[in-house]
PDB file of C-alpha atoms in Angstrom:
ATOM      1  CA  UNK G   1       0.000   0.000   0.000  1.00 86.00           C
ATOM      2  CA  UNK G   2       1.425   3.335  -1.075  1.00 90.00           C
ATOM      3  CA  UNK G   3       1.692   6.145   1.498  1.00 92.00           C
ATOM      4  CA  UNK G   4       2.622   9.674   0.401  1.00 94.00           C
ATOM      5  CA  UNK G   5       6.189  10.319   1.561  1.00 95.00           C
ATOM      6  CA  UNK G   6       5.249  13.329   3.698  1.00 94.00           C
ATOM      7  CA  UNK G   7       2.665  11.230   5.566  1.00 94.00           C
ATOM      8  CA  UNK G   8       5.104   8.601   6.828  1.00 95.00           C
ATOM      9  CA  UNK G   9       5.284   8.185  10.604  1.00 95.00           C
ATOM     10  CA  UNK G  10       8.576   9.260  12.236  1.00 96.00           C
ATOM     11  CA  UNK G  11       9.574   5.647  12.970  1.00 96.00           C
ATOM     12  CA  UNK G  12       9.185   4.523   9.322  1.00 96.00           C
ATOM     13  CA  UNK G  13      12.297   2.656   8.215  1.00 95.00           C
ATOM     14  CA  UNK G  14      14.354   4.103   5.359  1.00 96.00           C
ATOM     15  CA  UNK G  15      16.797   2.853   2.774  1.00 96.00           C
ATOM     16  CA  UNK G  16      18.718   5.658   1.061  1.00 97.00           C
ATOM     17  CA  UNK G  17      20.472   5.099  -2.255  1.00 97.00           C
ATOM     18  CA  UNK G  18      22.796   7.835  -3.456  1.00 97.00           C
ATOM     19  CA  UNK G  19      23.185   8.319  -7.198  1.00 97.00           C
ATOM     20  CA  UNK G  20      26.633   9.020  -8.573  1.00 96.00           C
ATOM     21  CA  UNK G  21      25.207  11.996 -10.464  1.00 96.00           C
ATOM     22  CA  UNK G  22      22.139  14.226 -10.383  1.00 96.00           C
ATOM     23  CA  UNK G  23      19.183  12.845 -12.282  1.00 97.00           C
ATOM     24  CA  UNK G  24      17.969  15.014 -15.144  1.00 97.00           C
ATOM     25  CA  UNK G  25      14.494  16.527 -15.103  1.00 97.00           C
ATOM     26  CA  UNK G  26      13.410  14.006 -17.747  1.00 97.00           C
ATOM     27  CA  UNK G  27      14.802  11.105 -15.699  1.00 98.00           C
ATOM     28  CA  UNK G  28      13.058  12.359 -12.567  1.00 97.00           C
ATOM     29  CA  UNK G  29       9.771  12.619 -14.445  1.00 97.00           C
ATOM     30  CA  UNK G  30      10.186   9.056 -15.707  1.00 97.00           C
ATOM     31  CA  UNK G  31      11.306   7.557 -12.396  1.00 97.00           C
ATOM     32  CA  UNK G  32       8.607   9.012 -10.110  1.00 96.00           C
ATOM     33  CA  UNK G  33       5.734   6.782 -11.321  1.00 96.00           C
ATOM     34  CA  UNK G  34       8.082   3.774 -11.183  1.00 97.00           C
ATOM     35  CA  UNK G  35       8.793   4.555  -7.529  1.00 96.00           C
ATOM     36  CA  UNK G  36       5.110   4.899  -6.689  1.00 95.00           C
ATOM     37  CA  UNK G  37       4.285   1.641  -8.491  1.00 95.00           C
ATOM     38  CA  UNK G  38       7.045  -0.191  -6.644  1.00 95.00           C
ATOM     39  CA  UNK G  39       5.897   1.167  -3.256  1.00 94.00           C
ATOM     40  CA  UNK G  40       2.299   0.224  -4.075  1.00 93.00           C
ATOM     41  CA  UNK G  41       3.235  -3.354  -4.974  1.00 91.00           C
ATOM     42  CA  UNK G  42       5.998  -3.902  -2.384  1.00 90.00           C
ATOM     43  CA  UNK G  43       5.093  -6.779  -0.078  1.00 82.00           C
ATOM     44  CA  UNK G  44       6.516  -9.077   2.567  1.00 77.00           C
ATOM     45  CA  UNK G  45       5.384 -12.712   2.531  1.00 81.00           C
ATOM     46  CA  UNK G  46       2.279 -11.767   0.590  1.00 78.00           C
ATOM     47  CA  UNK G  47       1.320  -8.875   2.891  1.00 79.00           C
ATOM     48  CA  UNK G  48       1.437  -5.404   1.389  1.00 81.00           C
ATOM     49  CA  UNK G  49       3.811  -2.971   3.035  1.00 85.00           C
ATOM     50  CA  UNK G  50       2.824   0.568   3.987  1.00 89.00           C
ATOM     51  CA  UNK G  51       5.540   1.959   1.775  1.00 94.00           C
ATOM     52  CA  UNK G  52       6.661   5.078   0.022  1.00 95.00           C
ATOM     53  CA  UNK G  53       9.473   6.172  -2.251  1.00 96.00           C
ATOM     54  CA  UNK G  54      10.869   9.576  -3.062  1.00 96.00           C
ATOM     55  CA  UNK G  55      13.665  11.307  -4.941  1.00 97.00           C
ATOM     56  CA  UNK G  56      15.415  13.960  -2.869  1.00 97.00           C
ATOM     57  CA  UNK G  57      17.844  16.632  -4.068  1.00 96.00           C
ATOM     58  CA  UNK G  58      17.781  15.077  -7.577  1.00 96.00           C
ATOM     59  CA  UNK G  59      20.297  12.501  -6.357  1.00 96.00           C
ATOM     60  CA  UNK G  60      18.898  10.390  -3.518  1.00 98.00           C
ATOM     61  CA  UNK G  61      16.421   7.572  -3.923  1.00 97.00           C
ATOM     62  CA  UNK G  62      14.653   6.906  -0.627  1.00 97.00           C
ATOM     63  CA  UNK G  63      12.521   3.818  -0.040  1.00 97.00           C
ATOM     64  CA  UNK G  64      10.461   3.744   3.137  1.00 95.00           C
ATOM     65  CA  UNK G  65       8.261   1.331   5.053  1.00 95.00           C
ATOM     66  CA  UNK G  66       6.049   1.807   8.086  1.00 92.00           C
ATOM     67  CA  UNK G  67       7.498  -1.081  10.083  1.00 84.00           C
ATOM     68  CA  UNK G  68       4.884  -0.729  12.833  1.00 78.00           C
ATOM     69  CA  UNK G  69       2.248  -1.914  10.330  1.00 78.00           C
ATOM     70  CA  UNK G  70       4.207  -4.662   8.540  1.00 77.00           C
ATOM     71  CA  UNK G  71       7.935  -5.298   8.837  1.00 72.00           C
ATOM     72  CA  UNK G  72      10.000  -5.747   5.707  1.00 77.00           C
ATOM     73  CA  UNK G  73      11.442  -9.259   5.423  1.00 77.00           C
ATOM     74  CA  UNK G  74      14.706 -10.343   3.859  1.00 82.00           C
ATOM     75  CA  UNK G  75      12.843 -11.281   0.698  1.00 82.00           C
ATOM     76  CA  UNK G  76      11.107  -7.915   0.461  1.00 85.00           C
ATOM     77  CA  UNK G  77      14.408  -6.108   1.005  1.00 86.00           C
ATOM     78  CA  UNK G  78      15.909  -8.245  -1.770  1.00 90.00           C
ATOM     79  CA  UNK G  79      13.033  -7.130  -4.015  1.00 92.00           C
ATOM     80  CA  UNK G  80      13.843  -3.501  -3.284  1.00 93.00           C
ATOM     81  CA  UNK G  81      17.539  -4.014  -4.063  1.00 95.00           C
ATOM     82  CA  UNK G  82      16.621  -5.708  -7.352  1.00 95.00           C
ATOM     83  CA  UNK G  83      14.311  -2.797  -8.171  1.00 97.00           C
ATOM     84  CA  UNK G  84      17.095  -0.269  -7.534  1.00 97.00           C
ATOM     85  CA  UNK G  85      19.496  -2.333  -9.671  1.00 97.00           C
ATOM     86  CA  UNK G  86      16.927  -2.249 -12.503  1.00 97.00           C
ATOM     87  CA  UNK G  87      16.768   1.536 -12.175  1.00 97.00           C
ATOM     88  CA  UNK G  88      20.565   1.663 -12.351  1.00 97.00           C
ATOM     89  CA  UNK G  89      20.556  -0.197 -15.646  1.00 97.00           C
ATOM     90  CA  UNK G  90      17.662   1.716 -17.146  1.00 96.00           C
ATOM     91  CA  UNK G  91      18.991   5.171 -16.253  1.00 97.00           C
ATOM     92  CA  UNK G  92      22.708   4.370 -16.531  1.00 97.00           C
ATOM     93  CA  UNK G  93      23.376   5.600 -12.999  1.00 97.00           C
ATOM     94  CA  UNK G  94      25.098   3.990 -10.006  1.00 97.00           C
ATOM     95  CA  UNK G  95      23.159   3.795  -6.731  1.00 97.00           C
ATOM     96  CA  UNK G  96      25.510   1.407  -4.904  1.00 95.00           C
ATOM     97  CA  UNK G  97      28.855   3.249  -5.086  1.00 92.00           C
ATOM     98  CA  UNK G  98      29.845   3.772  -1.442  1.00 90.00           C
ATOM     99  CA  UNK G  99      33.156   5.436  -2.336  1.00 94.00           C
ATOM    100  CA  UNK G 100      31.468   8.814  -2.873  1.00 96.00           C
ATOM    101  CA  UNK G 101      30.319  11.157  -0.119  1.00 97.00           C
ATOM    102  CA  UNK G 102      27.691  13.834  -0.713  1.00 97.00           C
ATOM    103  CA  UNK G 103      27.776  17.309   0.819  1.00 98.00           C
ATOM    104  CA  UNK G 104      25.454  20.287   0.456  1.00 97.00           C
ATOM    105  CA  UNK G 105      27.483  23.282  -0.688  1.00 93.00           C
ATOM    106  CA  UNK G 106      25.968  26.508  -2.005  1.00 91.00           C
ATOM    107  CA  UNK G 107      22.603  24.783  -2.399  1.00 91.00           C
ATOM    108  CA  UNK G 108      23.999  21.983  -4.567  1.00 93.00           C
ATOM    109  CA  UNK G 109      24.993  18.401  -3.896  1.00 96.00           C
ATOM    110  CA  UNK G 110      28.763  18.052  -4.202  1.00 96.00           C
ATOM    111  CA  UNK G 111      30.242  14.594  -4.520  1.00 96.00           C
ATOM    112  CA  UNK G 112      33.620  13.908  -2.923  1.00 96.00           C
ATOM    113  CA  UNK G 113      35.516  10.669  -3.315  1.00 95.00           C
ATOM    114  CA  UNK G 114      36.655   8.989  -0.103  1.00 94.00           C
ATOM    115  CA  UNK G 115      40.251   9.245  -1.344  1.00 95.00           C
ATOM    116  CA  UNK G 116      39.836  13.054  -1.655  1.00 96.00           C
ATOM    117  CA  UNK G 117      38.315  13.659   1.770  1.00 96.00           C
ATOM    118  CA  UNK G 118      41.453  14.255   3.843  1.00 94.00           C
ATOM    119  CA  UNK G 119      42.868  16.687   1.300  1.00 96.00           C
ATOM    120  CA  UNK G 120      39.588  18.619   1.120  1.00 95.00           C
ATOM    121  CA  UNK G 121      39.457  18.855   4.919  1.00 96.00           C
ATOM    122  CA  UNK G 122      43.111  19.975   5.067  1.00 95.00           C
ATOM    123  CA  UNK G 123      42.437  22.625   2.409  1.00 95.00           C
ATOM    124  CA  UNK G 124      39.405  23.903   4.349  1.00 94.00           C
ATOM    125  CA  UNK G 125      36.996  23.002   1.551  1.00 95.00           C
ATOM    126  CA  UNK G 126      35.132  20.717   3.950  1.00 96.00           C
ATOM    127  CA  UNK G 127      34.899  21.603   7.626  1.00 96.00           C
ATOM    128  CA  UNK G 128      32.927  20.433  10.637  1.00 96.00           C
ATOM    129  CA  UNK G 129      29.960  22.623   9.666  1.00 97.00           C
ATOM    130  CA  UNK G 130      29.739  21.418   6.068  1.00 97.00           C
ATOM    131  CA  UNK G 131      26.379  19.723   5.618  1.00 97.00           C
ATOM    132  CA  UNK G 132      26.702  16.001   4.937  1.00 98.00           C
ATOM    133  CA  UNK G 133      24.078  13.668   3.466  1.00 98.00           C
ATOM    134  CA  UNK G 134      24.422  10.648   5.737  1.00 95.00           C
ATOM    135  CA  UNK G 135      22.887   7.737   3.839  1.00 95.00           C
ATOM    136  CA  UNK G 136      22.882   5.691   7.046  1.00 92.00           C
ATOM    137  CA  UNK G 137      19.870   7.621   8.384  1.00 94.00           C
ATOM    138  CA  UNK G 138      17.378   4.842   8.950  1.00 92.00           C
ATOM    139  CA  UNK G 139      14.065   6.454   9.893  1.00 96.00           C
ATOM    140  CA  UNK G 140      11.833   9.190   8.550  1.00 97.00           C
ATOM    141  CA  UNK G 141      11.900  11.284  11.731  1.00 96.00           C
ATOM    142  CA  UNK G 142      15.701  11.569  11.618  1.00 96.00           C
ATOM    143  CA  UNK G 143      15.596  12.363   7.907  1.00 96.00           C
ATOM    144  CA  UNK G 144      13.192  15.228   8.579  1.00 95.00           C
ATOM    145  CA  UNK G 145      15.071  16.534  11.609  1.00 94.00           C
ATOM    146  CA  UNK G 146      18.711  16.226  10.634  1.00 92.00           C
ATOM    147  CA  UNK G 147      19.356  15.570   6.973  1.00 96.00           C
ATOM    148  CA  UNK G 148      21.703  16.836   5.799  1.00 97.00           C
ATOM    149  CA  UNK G 149      23.558  17.445   9.043  1.00 96.00           C
ATOM    150  CA  UNK G 150      26.858  19.083   9.970  1.00 97.00           C
ATOM    151  CA  UNK G 151      29.755  16.722   9.267  1.00 97.00           C
ATOM    152  CA  UNK G 152      30.833  16.968  12.933  1.00 96.00           C
ATOM    153  CA  UNK G 153      27.591  15.193  13.927  1.00 95.00           C
ATOM    154  CA  UNK G 154      28.318  12.199  11.732  1.00 94.00           C
ATOM    155  CA  UNK G 155      30.967   9.495  11.482  1.00 94.00           C
ATOM    156  CA  UNK G 156      33.076  12.146   9.693  1.00 95.00           C
ATOM    157  CA  UNK G 157      33.734  13.883  13.034  1.00 95.00           C
ATOM    158  CA  UNK G 158      37.039  11.994  13.321  1.00 94.00           C
ATOM    159  CA  UNK G 159      38.438  14.154  10.509  1.00 90.00           C
ATOM    160  CA  UNK G 160      38.091  17.393  12.496  1.00 93.00           C
TER     161      UNK G 160
END
């Protein structure tokens, strides 16, 4: 069962997939109905999930499930991963590259490779107040309250 993204309860579980590039307007227009269809049909052991899906900042695919209604099972999570992999192929974009970090700078998402991080911190291009898109946020309430958040409030704090 599809739930509009802004109507999810705070405890709804999230899976955030970060694209390696911004999606074009045409791609966003094409992907939105696919996301809604997937959320509508997403199930766990034959029981429909109270699910939603959303694109944020042109670069983040967020799948969500109200776990208090029906928990996602391993099989249903596998279905979601397969769905995201299909999107990767169709749109020629990578959603599973964990070597890139995303920051909000001047209103835009800036991608920084893990291998570049120390140099960017040393040069002052990234500091403790730079807003970081932590893809490990796992519930809707935290996404609403603190996403993106200052790098010092994330696992990146060790670099400052």
